[in-house]
Amino acid sequence: MEQRVNQYACTQNRELSWLRFNRRVLEEAGDGTVPLLERLKFISIFTSNLDEFFMVRVGNLFDLSLVSPDEIDNKTGLTPAGQLEEIYSVIPGLIEIKNRLYTEVDALLRQQGICDLTMEELSPEERKFVSTYYKAKILPVLSPQIVDTHHPFPHLANKALYVAALLRGKKGTASLGFLPVPEKLPAFLSMPGAPSRYLRMETILHHWAPTLFGGFKLENSCILCVTRNADLDLDMELLEGGGEDIRSRMSKLLKKRASQSVVRLELSKKIGGEFLKLLKSRIRVESHQTYFDQSPLDMKYVYSLIRSLPEWESLAFPSYRPRWPEDLDDSTSIIEQVRRRDRLLFFPFDGVEPFLRMLDEAAERPDVISIKITIYRLASSSKVAHILCKAAENGKDVTVLMELRARFDEANNISWSRLLEDAGCRVIYGVEEYKCHSKICLITLRKGDKLSYITQIGTGNYNENTNAMYTDLSLMTANEQIGLDGTVFFQNMLVGNLEGAYQHLLVAPSGIKPKLLALIDGEIAKGPEGYIRIKANSMTEREVMEKLVEASQAGVQIQLILRGICCLRPGIAAQTENIHVTSIVGRYLEHGRIYCFGRGKDAVLYIASADLMTRNLNHRVEIACPIYDREVRSQLLWILHTQLEDNVKASSLLPDGSYCRKVNSLAPCNSQEAFMEASIHKPEPRPERPDPLRRLLGGLLGKRESR
């Protein structure tokens, strides 16, 4: 028993850690310094995050509880059923916070004239307008259905909204009725002459529902939404696809997602026993899977609502236009400038335009013979894809390693793969059992008999939409050795070789984790002089965490900047007391990955596509790239330093797994605002300041996360 206690003494469950991250997203909606419409967005982001969590993580645990009920979580010792029990117990508290904050934000928006209306709040003129609109535009497309011996229970689509009704027939028999909210209808209806006053579509349908079920009397009703398991075990099923190609098999498998088990039932209000009992029985959910949420169940409408509002900018973050980096001349060749020295783009503070310009230049230059690129997620209207098509049409050899299994982007990637093929690109799909999550673009040029390379390696996707919302890093280099490694990488991917040898790049699944462990060992050898800084999204890999514990015990100072999941609990005496974990939740989604071992000019620096997660280090194709250029190294060190100085949007992870905001006793530092105001591309980047450990320790005195 003692051994078991020690095994889990400084680790925590990944799902519960993620829920704490999403709580911090929600808490941004309660920050009075955040503009009102942005606070509404944070509630929407929390809601969509939680939806995906149930579809993927809860769905996965649901499957495991059936097929591997005794499988043990190596961070807590919990079985799948035990993890589900913990998750389901936490959710009601989060929903309570969401309802409170939505009510608060809604009241403040009403003071600004922005009203999520009820039918009772309509003026006579507005009521007449809504009635006319309902009869002309809504009623003809409605499909109400009762459930009885002649009408089977309908399939409830994942995350679709329904009006659910308890109906009573003439003989007193109770029946259920369902009214789907049609997807083709707008999510909300603005009042004429007053676009800030609006009715959500489910509000309108709920009002007219009593008139839609014929001779049945409607006794009770609510808005309903189910969440289905969307965690298809694609890898295993793809292996069993016979002679079909992966794209055809993927298209078929995606259809299965719509019919998987329900893992959550959401209701817009508390309902009576008979009604609730019927719903739970027919939908096949338990009480712990059923939640009552008085705020909107689907909040994807928020973004289109904001765009429809007049003068909405005054209630949003000040507009920010990504800059053109000062160290790049926008009037000359980007390729030639990169040949002179490495360049780093820092999204969204820098625009993506320099990379797009370089790629477009490669598509046109006669000395460019090939472009090779890995793609995980593309924008729905992708400039990158169009440039690749143009390059192929111009006779360049274009190879695209397209990952079709990027969750929830599968259909988009299938469509783009066809278009790229039609344009003449060679499209490959990676290795069957390993998703390709790498971000690398290799441009090969030829002058006479000599080949040269421009290599771009990033931490984020080739997606112009997310480049404007996520903080990511993009290195463009003419380093010949990195270019040669890039060539070997694509050759290996073409033949499915995951064990290839590289001189400079680290390539998972075989190359990143061993190097990380060796670099940590290098800092352990320095004892208290050792220093590790890692910025990533999440950390779950047990072997890496155990090595960090060993480093902490050797006196190595370890600063982790982890936005989301952190299964390692810092500050545990004699184990993790030298580990400090910072999480930043702000205007932009923190997404970049930087590995730093050592200090100053002797530091070993990498940027990477990989988080410190089991899936990334062991089960995906990922790339980490060393940083050799002095200017780029200084830029990365300043980024790390500034984020560790953040005392406005940063929280510290405490030994019990909860978070507290860092103390703002010194000059306030919002790292993202600092990056907007001060470029990393100054001729003389700021020197690295003294170790900010003192300030981080001060954060532990801040207000602890309420339970």
XYZ file of C-alpha atoms in Angstrom:
707
model
C 0.000 0.000 0.000
C 2.864 2.377 0.869
C 4.394 1.838 -2.558
C 1.094 2.691 -4.217
C 0.740 5.922 -2.251
C 4.258 6.995 -3.261
C 3.576 6.131 -6.889
C 0.802 8.713 -7.099
C 2.126 11.199 -4.526
C 2.836 14.007 -6.995
C 0.606 13.222 -9.981
C -3.034 13.899 -10.787
C -5.631 12.702 -13.277
C -5.420 14.298 -16.724
C -9.184 14.702 -17.129
C -9.612 16.508 -13.814
C -6.620 18.689 -14.629
C -8.210 19.605 -17.963
C -11.496 20.483 -16.257
C -9.564 22.871 -14.018
C -8.107 24.487 -17.128
C -11.573 24.921 -18.613
C -12.737 26.423 -15.347
C -10.047 29.082 -15.754
C -11.397 29.780 -19.248
C -14.838 30.259 -17.713
C -13.480 32.485 -14.954
C -12.283 34.950 -17.611
C -15.996 35.682 -18.102
C -16.057 36.908 -14.519
C -13.105 39.276 -14.941
C -14.467 42.816 -14.864
C -11.432 44.114 -16.777
C -12.387 41.994 -19.799
C -14.792 43.729 -22.242
C -18.388 42.512 -22.017
C -18.655 40.818 -25.397
C -15.338 39.074 -24.787
C -16.727 37.794 -21.481
C -19.656 36.346 -23.430
C -17.146 34.729 -25.817
C -15.322 33.079 -22.922
C -18.599 31.466 -21.798
C -19.075 30.248 -25.368
C -15.506 28.881 -25.502
C -15.993 27.111 -22.179
C -19.187 25.539 -23.530
C -17.631 24.303 -26.788
C -14.562 23.056 -24.895
C -16.778 21.054 -22.559
C -18.755 19.670 -25.502
C -15.577 18.335 -27.096
C -14.363 17.005 -23.750
C -17.498 14.878 -23.428
C -17.396 13.758 -27.031
C -13.738 12.718 -26.927
C -12.389 12.172 -23.421
C -15.580 11.005 -21.712
C -16.428 9.010 -24.831
C -13.048 7.288 -24.666
C -13.450 6.461 -20.972
C -16.971 5.202 -21.642
C -15.573 2.752 -24.210
C -12.732 1.724 -21.898
C -15.164 1.063 -19.053
C -16.864 -1.513 -21.289
C -13.901 -3.199 -22.978
C -11.102 -2.713 -20.391
C -12.862 -2.067 -17.067
C -9.769 -2.939 -14.998
C -7.335 -0.680 -16.885
C -5.587 1.612 -14.401
C -4.743 5.284 -14.860
C -1.002 5.506 -14.164
C -1.329 8.916 -12.496
C -4.022 8.081 -9.931
C -4.718 4.350 -9.975
C -8.329 4.978 -11.001
C -10.229 2.622 -13.311
C -12.186 4.094 -16.256
C -15.375 3.894 -14.171
C -13.620 5.634 -11.297
C -12.466 8.432 -13.576
C -15.975 8.840 -14.984
C -17.373 9.066 -11.474
C -14.911 11.854 -10.618
C -15.687 13.721 -13.846
C -19.447 13.514 -13.485
C -19.193 14.782 -9.904
C -17.256 17.909 -10.970
C -19.508 19.008 -13.854
C -22.519 20.300 -11.851
C -20.293 22.830 -10.072
C -18.981 24.090 -13.412
C -22.515 24.416 -14.792
C -23.491 26.389 -11.688
C -20.612 28.812 -12.303
C -21.543 29.072 -15.982
C -25.164 29.916 -15.121
C -24.095 32.542 -12.588
C -21.663 34.207 -14.968
C -24.058 34.098 -17.919
C -26.735 35.745 -15.779
C -24.241 38.408 -14.693
C -22.958 39.093 -18.213
C -26.477 39.058 -19.674
C -27.606 41.671 -17.132
C -24.646 43.914 -17.982
C -25.268 43.505 -21.718
C -28.896 44.490 -21.184
C -27.665 47.736 -19.656
C -25.947 48.325 -23.008
C -29.166 47.524 -24.894
C -28.070 44.018 -25.970
C -30.945 41.754 -24.945
C -31.398 37.985 -25.217
C -35.180 38.295 -25.137
C -38.011 36.155 -23.858
C -41.357 36.209 -25.661
C -42.862 38.130 -22.742
C -40.408 40.991 -23.253
C -41.470 41.727 -26.836
C -43.299 44.934 -27.632
C -46.622 44.560 -29.508
C -44.876 45.484 -32.770
C -42.103 42.986 -32.155
C -44.568 40.264 -31.226
C -46.413 40.840 -34.501
C -43.125 40.709 -36.446
C -42.076 37.442 -34.780
C -45.511 35.900 -35.357
C -45.416 36.779 -39.051
C -41.855 35.483 -39.400
C -42.764 32.274 -37.598
C -45.726 31.528 -39.866
C -43.869 32.375 -43.082
C -40.316 31.167 -42.468
C -40.267 28.754 -39.526
C -43.508 26.789 -39.414
C -43.180 25.343 -42.955
C -39.841 23.654 -42.104
C -40.762 22.213 -38.689
C -41.043 18.456 -38.113
C -42.637 17.770 -34.724
C -42.919 14.099 -33.770
C -44.675 12.171 -31.025
C -43.335 8.903 -29.636
C -45.858 6.061 -29.399
C -46.447 2.579 -30.775
C -46.689 3.920 -34.333
C -43.925 6.504 -34.096
C -40.521 5.162 -32.994
C -38.167 7.138 -30.825
C -36.269 9.553 -33.109
C -32.512 9.625 -33.495
C -31.271 12.629 -31.519
C -28.343 14.129 -33.375
C -25.185 14.983 -31.488
C -25.325 18.519 -30.046
C -28.501 19.399 -31.957
C -31.204 21.340 -30.098
C -34.726 19.973 -29.598
C -37.851 21.113 -27.852
C -38.831 18.095 -25.753
C -42.408 17.858 -24.509
C -44.401 15.736 -22.087
C -47.722 15.127 -23.853
C -51.001 13.778 -22.526
C -53.433 12.008 -24.844
C -57.229 11.923 -24.589
C -57.053 8.689 -22.590
C -54.596 10.201 -20.139
C -51.583 8.301 -21.453
C -48.247 10.134 -21.254
C -46.149 10.428 -24.402
C -43.020 12.242 -25.431
C -42.860 14.773 -28.230
C -39.807 16.172 -29.991
C -39.413 19.259 -32.133
C -35.966 19.568 -33.767
C -34.597 23.089 -34.158
C -33.807 23.020 -37.907
C -30.139 23.633 -38.709
C -31.097 25.664 -41.771
C -32.806 28.311 -39.651
C -30.762 31.206 -38.243
C -29.606 30.703 -34.657
C -31.295 33.946 -33.591
C -33.776 36.491 -34.921
C -33.030 40.193 -34.517
C -35.866 42.639 -34.043
C -36.528 45.104 -36.903
C -34.740 48.385 -36.342
C -33.116 47.044 -33.168
C -30.473 44.425 -34.012
C -29.288 44.434 -30.399
C -32.616 42.907 -29.347
C -32.863 39.274 -30.421
C -34.637 35.977 -29.799
C -32.790 32.695 -29.969
C -34.509 30.264 -32.335
C -35.087 27.684 -29.598
C -36.921 30.363 -27.596
C -39.316 30.931 -30.485
C -39.962 27.219 -31.039
C -40.443 26.561 -27.345
C -43.147 29.254 -27.277
C -45.135 27.722 -30.160
C -44.580 24.083 -29.217
C -48.029 23.680 -27.517
C -49.682 24.301 -30.902
C -47.707 21.673 -32.817
C -48.688 18.281 -31.397
C -52.242 17.935 -32.685
C -54.748 16.599 -30.161
C -52.164 16.087 -27.442
C -52.000 18.417 -24.476
C -48.536 19.709 -23.686
C -48.003 19.469 -19.917
C -44.312 20.327 -19.697
C -41.473 21.167 -22.063
C -37.829 22.183 -22.184
C -34.916 22.539 -24.562
C -32.875 19.359 -24.832
C -29.463 18.463 -26.203
C -27.528 15.172 -26.167
C -23.769 14.709 -26.475
C -22.612 11.515 -28.163
C -19.347 9.661 -27.959
C -17.329 10.889 -30.948
C -14.126 9.045 -30.105
C -13.932 6.632 -33.032
C -11.034 4.203 -32.752
C -9.999 5.124 -36.257
C -6.553 3.600 -36.271
C -7.702 0.069 -35.501
C -10.645 0.220 -37.860
C -8.546 1.651 -40.677
C -6.226 -1.336 -40.430
C -9.172 -3.589 -41.170
C -10.233 -1.777 -44.311
C -9.262 -4.416 -46.830
C -8.456 -3.074 -50.267
C -10.014 0.370 -49.876
C -7.761 3.413 -49.644
C -7.647 5.336 -46.391
C -9.676 8.273 -47.730
C -12.622 6.055 -48.702
C -12.527 4.216 -45.385
C -12.342 7.477 -43.444
C -15.420 8.845 -45.226
C -17.400 5.759 -44.188
C -16.168 5.807 -40.600
C -17.179 9.418 -40.097
C -20.803 8.407 -40.620
C -20.567 6.195 -37.525
C -19.858 9.188 -35.288
C -23.474 10.361 -35.540
C -24.893 7.188 -33.974
C -22.572 6.434 -31.063
C -23.674 6.246 -27.421
C -25.025 9.243 -25.542
C -22.652 10.338 -22.766
C -24.500 13.471 -21.620
C -28.057 14.832 -21.545
C -28.525 18.578 -21.123
C -31.881 20.133 -20.227
C -32.667 23.850 -20.144
C -34.531 23.665 -16.838
C -35.452 21.296 -14.046
C -38.422 19.150 -15.007
C -40.870 16.918 -13.167
C -40.307 13.281 -12.232
C -42.452 11.586 -14.889
C -41.070 13.721 -17.720
C -37.475 13.260 -16.592
C -37.924 9.539 -16.045
C -39.280 9.050 -19.568
C -36.462 11.042 -21.139
C -33.700 9.235 -19.250
C -35.255 5.856 -19.991
C -35.631 6.440 -23.727
C -32.291 8.236 -24.212
C -30.549 5.658 -21.990
C -28.688 7.907 -19.607
C -28.287 7.825 -15.840
C -28.979 10.620 -13.375
C -25.285 11.497 -13.092
C -25.170 12.028 -16.888
C -28.082 14.501 -16.813
C -27.484 18.221 -16.292
C -29.794 21.207 -15.952
C -28.349 24.320 -17.583
C -30.444 27.499 -17.676
C -27.973 29.347 -19.905
C -27.950 28.570 -23.656
C -27.048 24.929 -24.334
C -25.408 25.773 -27.660
C -23.465 29.037 -27.771
C -21.893 28.887 -31.212
C -24.273 31.704 -32.180
C -22.293 34.199 -30.092
C -19.759 35.046 -32.804
C -22.345 35.747 -35.511
C -24.400 37.685 -32.967
C -21.463 39.950 -32.161
C -20.794 40.593 -35.848
C -24.430 41.626 -36.290
C -24.349 44.206 -33.496
C -23.872 47.884 -34.327
C -20.731 49.419 -32.819
C -19.810 46.147 -31.117
C -16.134 47.130 -31.122
C -16.625 49.332 -28.043
C -17.496 46.227 -25.981
C -14.706 44.028 -27.352
C -10.937 43.900 -27.119
C -9.298 46.789 -28.989
C -8.631 45.690 -32.530
C -5.134 44.405 -33.171
C -3.613 44.033 -36.597
C -0.688 41.592 -36.745
C 2.475 43.449 -37.670
C 4.973 42.858 -40.425
C 8.236 41.933 -38.637
C 10.703 44.823 -38.478
C 13.615 42.568 -39.453
C 12.026 41.590 -42.781
C 11.894 43.905 -45.791
C 8.461 43.512 -47.380
C 9.727 44.805 -50.729
C 12.385 42.151 -51.386
C 12.553 38.370 -51.647
C 11.728 36.572 -48.399
C 13.712 33.542 -49.530
C 16.824 35.653 -50.054
C 16.426 37.299 -46.651
C 16.068 33.910 -44.955
C 19.211 32.778 -46.765
C 21.101 35.566 -44.999
C 19.913 34.504 -41.526
C 17.141 32.623 -39.739
C 13.827 34.427 -39.157
C 11.192 33.779 -36.521
C 7.497 34.655 -36.755
C 5.518 34.907 -33.517
C 1.793 34.541 -34.212
C -0.612 36.294 -33.820
C 1.572 39.303 -32.952
C 3.360 38.869 -36.276
C 1.225 38.215 -39.312
C 1.396 34.990 -41.311
C 1.917 37.008 -44.497
C 5.750 36.627 -44.617
C 5.428 32.839 -44.706
C 2.658 32.984 -47.307
C 4.783 35.385 -49.349
C 7.750 32.995 -49.137
C 5.605 30.004 -50.154
C 4.094 31.963 -53.048
C 7.572 33.049 -54.117
C 8.634 29.391 -54.141
C 5.652 28.524 -56.329
C 6.861 31.031 -58.934
C 10.682 30.871 -58.780
C 12.288 28.856 -61.585
C 15.084 27.618 -59.283
C 12.602 25.959 -56.879
C 12.225 22.302 -57.853
C 10.061 20.977 -55.022
C 7.891 21.875 -52.058
C 7.093 19.308 -49.382
C 4.752 20.012 -46.471
C 2.868 18.279 -43.654
C -0.731 19.354 -43.087
C -2.826 18.653 -39.996
C -5.520 21.348 -40.053
C -6.258 23.825 -42.848
C -8.544 26.829 -42.913
C -11.818 26.223 -44.713
C -10.637 28.738 -47.313
C -6.916 28.020 -47.246
C -4.368 30.324 -48.858
C -1.684 27.719 -48.198
C -3.585 25.056 -50.150
C -4.212 27.406 -53.074
C -0.518 28.305 -53.269
C 0.418 24.605 -53.236
C -2.017 23.993 -56.085
C -0.466 26.870 -58.020
C 3.022 25.481 -57.416
C 1.993 22.086 -58.797
C 0.367 23.709 -61.815
C 3.627 25.595 -62.367
C 5.468 22.289 -62.633
C 6.930 22.095 -59.129
C 7.131 18.705 -57.457
C 4.680 19.219 -54.585
C 4.319 16.554 -51.906
C 1.649 16.963 -49.219
C 1.596 14.671 -46.197
C -2.074 15.109 -45.238
C -3.313 13.825 -41.894
C -6.894 12.674 -42.456
C -7.392 11.786 -38.780
C -7.210 15.338 -37.367
C -10.218 15.095 -35.070
C -13.306 16.999 -36.280
C -11.355 18.246 -39.332
C -11.464 14.904 -41.131
C -14.086 15.937 -43.691
C -12.323 19.240 -44.411
C -9.012 17.449 -44.944
C -10.604 14.846 -47.210
C -11.979 17.655 -49.410
C -8.641 19.451 -49.568
C -6.766 16.243 -50.355
C -8.928 15.734 -53.436
C -8.426 19.330 -54.608
C -4.665 19.101 -54.099
C -4.507 15.850 -56.048
C -6.585 17.335 -58.864
C -4.066 20.203 -59.103
C -1.179 17.762 -59.515
C 0.140 17.508 -55.958
C 1.269 14.155 -54.643
C -0.793 13.521 -51.517
C 0.220 10.883 -48.988
C -1.397 9.997 -45.700
C 1.424 9.106 -43.331
C 1.837 5.970 -41.273
C -1.268 3.948 -40.415
C -0.861 3.702 -36.643
C 0.600 7.179 -36.054
C -1.001 10.542 -36.668
C 1.368 13.003 -38.305
C 1.222 16.140 -36.156
C 4.519 17.630 -37.416
C 4.653 21.151 -38.863
C 7.353 21.284 -41.518
C 7.599 22.796 -44.991
C 10.706 22.089 -47.090
C 11.524 24.142 -50.190
C 14.305 22.713 -52.367
C 16.141 24.953 -54.820
C 18.676 24.024 -57.516
C 21.380 26.196 -59.072
C 23.459 24.197 -61.497
C 24.376 20.974 -59.733
C 23.988 22.412 -56.238
C 20.875 21.971 -54.104
C 19.906 24.314 -51.274
C 17.014 24.371 -48.859
C 14.633 26.708 -47.093
C 12.970 24.923 -44.170
C 10.034 26.238 -42.189
C 9.251 24.484 -38.911
C 6.452 25.588 -36.628
C 4.515 24.876 -33.490
C 1.082 25.441 -35.039
C -0.947 24.463 -38.077
C -0.842 25.949 -41.558
C -4.168 27.607 -40.873
C -4.565 31.343 -41.382
C -7.606 31.469 -39.088
C -5.882 29.956 -36.059
C -2.679 31.871 -36.848
C -4.685 34.975 -35.881
C -5.983 33.459 -32.613
C -3.253 31.143 -31.283
C 0.203 32.105 -30.042
C 2.580 30.048 -32.163
C 6.123 30.125 -33.481
C 7.335 29.685 -37.055
C 11.044 29.359 -37.847
C 12.280 29.938 -41.409
C 15.878 28.826 -41.946
C 18.339 28.162 -44.746
C 20.488 25.948 -42.497
C 21.749 23.234 -44.839
C 21.891 20.522 -42.176
C 18.306 21.115 -41.106
C 17.283 21.086 -44.767
C 19.035 17.738 -45.275
C 17.239 16.359 -42.205
C 13.975 17.641 -43.684
C 14.712 15.756 -46.888
C 15.363 12.561 -44.936
C 12.130 13.110 -42.970
C 9.946 13.205 -46.085
C 11.785 10.242 -47.608
C 11.086 8.275 -44.435
C 7.416 9.268 -44.420
C 7.021 8.103 -48.012
C 8.110 4.595 -47.021
C 6.611 4.564 -43.501
C 9.966 4.524 -41.699
C 9.593 5.839 -38.141
C 13.092 4.861 -37.015
C 15.050 7.135 -39.325
C 18.279 8.791 -38.164
C 18.531 12.591 -38.053
C 21.502 14.779 -37.240
C 19.686 17.842 -35.926
C 15.907 17.441 -35.975
C 14.210 15.395 -33.281
C 11.418 13.249 -34.703
C 8.860 11.367 -32.600
C 7.860 8.667 -31.901
C 11.467 7.528 -31.566
C 13.501 10.712 -31.281
C 12.022 13.414 -29.048
C 11.477 11.718 -25.694
C 14.939 10.096 -25.453
C 16.573 13.461 -26.205
C 14.393 15.261 -23.648
C 15.339 12.704 -20.993
C 19.016 13.082 -21.892
C 18.806 16.882 -21.714
C 17.151 16.665 -18.299
C 19.957 14.346 -17.218
C 22.395 17.014 -18.367
C 20.788 19.538 -16.031
C 20.682 16.975 -13.196
C 24.457 16.664 -13.527
C 24.731 20.409 -12.798
C 22.794 20.036 -9.536
C 21.452 23.354 -8.167
C 23.068 25.143 -11.133
C 20.758 23.247 -13.496
C 17.815 25.092 -15.037
C 14.914 23.910 -17.217
C 12.180 25.978 -18.845
C 9.518 24.342 -20.984
C 6.510 25.984 -22.579
C 3.849 23.613 -23.918
C 0.116 23.063 -23.851
C -0.023 19.977 -21.647
C 2.050 17.380 -19.817
C 0.913 13.798 -19.168
C 3.893 11.552 -20.062
C 4.835 9.596 -16.958
C 8.477 8.967 -17.890
C 9.156 12.657 -18.513
C 7.443 13.615 -15.250
C 9.480 11.077 -13.284
C 12.689 12.484 -14.773
C 11.602 16.024 -13.838
C 10.967 14.827 -10.277
C 14.501 13.414 -10.254
C 15.810 16.768 -11.482
C 13.885 18.625 -8.797
C 15.340 16.337 -6.149
C 18.814 17.178 -7.500
C 18.122 20.882 -6.952
C 17.454 21.805 -10.594
C 15.130 24.814 -10.890
C 12.282 23.928 -13.271
C 9.828 26.436 -14.734
C 6.937 24.934 -16.717
C 4.513 27.128 -18.677
C 1.598 24.777 -19.358
C -1.704 26.234 -20.478
C -3.853 23.149 -19.979
C -3.326 19.695 -18.534
C -0.530 19.198 -16.021
C -0.520 15.773 -14.386
C 2.526 16.680 -12.289
C 1.779 18.453 -9.008
C 4.532 20.911 -8.043
C 5.684 21.928 -4.589
C 5.587 18.470 -2.991
C 8.288 18.297 -0.321
C 11.332 16.216 -1.261
C 9.882 15.489 -4.706
C 8.703 18.470 -6.750
C 9.567 21.414 -4.507
C 11.812 22.924 -7.219
C 9.141 22.651 -9.927
C 6.933 25.671 -10.622
C 4.010 25.564 -13.051
C 2.457 28.636 -14.667
C -0.724 28.613 -16.746
C -1.773 31.602 -18.866
C -5.333 32.048 -20.105
C -5.868 35.290 -21.972
C -7.081 36.912 -25.148
C -5.200 34.451 -27.361
C -4.898 30.689 -26.964
C -1.385 29.824 -25.800
C -0.187 27.157 -28.229
C 3.563 27.461 -28.831
C 6.089 24.892 -27.592
C 9.609 25.845 -26.497
C 12.076 23.532 -24.776
C 14.958 25.262 -22.979
C 17.719 23.566 -20.987
C 20.353 25.673 -19.261
C 20.903 29.419 -19.144
C 22.051 32.196 -21.441
C 24.380 31.435 -24.344
C 24.852 27.846 -23.167
C 21.120 27.068 -23.208
C 19.899 24.331 -25.526
C 16.754 25.561 -27.278
C 14.142 23.820 -29.417
C 10.744 24.725 -30.787
C 8.426 21.782 -31.355
C 5.056 20.564 -32.534
C 4.884 18.165 -29.571
C 3.394 18.608 -26.140
C 4.797 16.544 -23.273
C 1.975 14.062 -23.612
C 2.057 10.302 -24.054
C 0.206 10.539 -27.358
C 2.602 13.159 -28.792
C 5.873 11.619 -27.677
C 5.003 7.951 -28.203
C 2.154 7.690 -30.709
C 2.500 10.569 -33.161
C 4.937 11.834 -35.756
C 6.238 15.109 -34.293
C 9.227 17.366 -34.961
C 11.391 19.458 -32.641
C 13.912 21.803 -34.241
C 17.087 23.133 -32.570
C 17.584 26.904 -32.553
C 21.109 27.950 -33.538
C 20.699 31.566 -34.686
C 21.752 34.047 -31.976
C 18.955 36.530 -32.669
C 16.236 33.873 -32.710
C 17.589 32.418 -29.467
C 17.374 35.848 -27.824
C 13.814 36.255 -29.071
C 12.734 32.910 -27.618
C 14.426 33.602 -24.277
C 12.610 36.929 -24.048
C 9.279 35.239 -24.798
C 9.861 32.733 -21.989
C 10.991 35.456 -19.595
C 7.983 37.678 -20.331
C 5.526 34.849 -19.789
C 7.121 33.969 -16.466
C 6.770 37.643 -15.482
C 3.023 37.628 -16.257
C 1.045 38.484 -13.123
C -2.239 39.503 -14.767
C -3.404 36.477 -16.764
C -1.127 33.863 -15.208
C -2.008 31.380 -12.486
C 0.263 29.138 -10.416
C -0.455 25.437 -9.986
C -0.520 24.523 -6.292
C 0.501 21.207 -4.700
C -3.117 20.040 -4.364
C -3.782 20.507 -8.085
C -5.734 23.749 -7.746
C -4.678 27.105 -9.182
C -4.297 30.600 -7.779
C -3.780 33.876 -9.611
C -0.274 35.242 -9.297
C 0.214 38.177 -6.959
C 0.083 41.521 -8.738
C 2.101 43.355 -6.072
C 4.739 44.563 -8.523
C 4.169 46.352 -11.810
C 1.389 44.498 -13.662
C 2.573 42.401 -16.596
C 0.130 40.945 -19.122
C 2.477 38.976 -21.369
C 0.175 38.959 -24.395
C -0.281 42.730 -24.196
C 3.484 43.073 -23.842
C 3.947 41.063 -27.045
C 1.451 43.315 -28.839
C 3.262 46.455 -27.698
C 6.897 45.347 -28.021
C 8.185 43.417 -31.004
C 10.617 40.526 -30.652
C 12.290 41.751 -33.847
C 14.126 44.796 -32.458
C 17.742 44.984 -33.621
C 18.872 44.429 -30.034
C 16.392 42.028 -28.344
C 15.992 42.577 -24.620
C 18.526 40.697 -22.535
C 17.281 37.939 -20.312
C 16.618 39.352 -16.831
C 17.356 37.665 -13.511
C 15.503 34.481 -12.648
C 11.860 35.436 -11.857
C 11.535 32.647 -9.269
C 10.993 35.174 -6.481
C 7.899 36.525 -8.192
C 6.572 33.065 -8.942
C 6.890 32.051 -5.306
C 5.029 35.200 -4.373
C 2.099 33.946 -6.443
C 1.543 31.158 -3.939
C 0.348 33.780 -1.476
C -2.483 34.747 -3.831
C -6.069 33.800 -3.605
C -6.511 30.030 -3.930
C -8.987 28.528 -6.278
C -12.330 28.167 -4.526
C -13.613 24.643 -4.258
